[in-house]
Amino acid sequence: LSTNMKGSHCHLELVCTPVAAYLFKIVNLHEALKALERRSKI
């Protein structure tokens, strides 16, 4: 059972890591756009 759990966890990591990185990039981009908007208003 433990080896099966480990395998599924590894699979989950392989899937989730790129997704998390992608979401992180989107959030960073969103924040950067917000900052640019604020700067252009001033």
Tab-separated table of C-alpha atoms in Angstrom:
chain	number	residue	atom	x	y	z
A	1	LEU	CA	0.000	0.000	0.000
A	2	SER	CA	2.791	2.448	0.930
A	3	THR	CA	4.523	2.012	-2.439
A	4	ASN	CA	1.211	2.633	-4.207
A	5	MET	CA	0.681	5.796	-2.144
A	6	LYS	CA	4.204	6.964	-2.946
A	7	GLY	CA	3.638	6.349	-6.659
A	8	SER	CA	0.391	8.307	-6.727
A	9	HIS	CA	2.008	11.146	-4.769
A	10	CYS	CA	4.843	11.284	-7.308
A	11	HIS	CA	2.305	11.341	-10.156
A	12	LEU	CA	0.411	14.122	-8.400
A	13	GLU	CA	3.587	16.165	-8.058
A	14	LEU	CA	4.423	15.713	-11.740
A	15	VAL	CA	0.999	17.028	-12.669
A	16	CYS	CA	0.633	19.751	-10.037
A	17	THR	CA	4.064	21.356	-10.247
A	18	PRO	CA	3.721	22.721	-13.824
A	19	VAL	CA	0.162	23.803	-13.077
A	20	ALA	CA	1.251	25.600	-9.910
A	21	ALA	CA	4.112	27.289	-11.779
A	22	TYR	CA	1.678	28.346	-14.519
A	23	LEU	CA	-0.776	29.792	-12.001
A	24	PHE	CA	2.067	31.545	-10.201
A	25	LYS	CA	3.149	33.160	-13.485
A	26	ILE	CA	-0.410	34.318	-14.172
A	27	VAL	CA	-0.689	35.844	-10.692
A	28	ASN	CA	2.659	37.611	-11.109
A	29	LEU	CA	1.580	38.917	-14.512
A	30	HIS	CA	-1.694	40.146	-13.051
A	31	GLU	CA	0.105	41.967	-10.239
A	32	ALA	CA	2.544	43.523	-12.716
A	33	LEU	CA	-0.336	44.771	-14.866
A	34	LYS	CA	-2.024	46.244	-11.796
A	35	ALA	CA	1.189	48.051	-10.856
A	36	LEU	CA	1.539	49.392	-14.406
A	37	GLU	CA	-2.040	50.662	-14.335
A	38	ARG	CA	-1.411	52.435	-11.044
A	39	ARG	CA	1.796	53.973	-12.384
A	40	SER	CA	0.109	55.251	-15.562
A	41	LYS	CA	-2.671	56.864	-13.504
A	42	ILE	CA	-0.206	58.948	-11.520
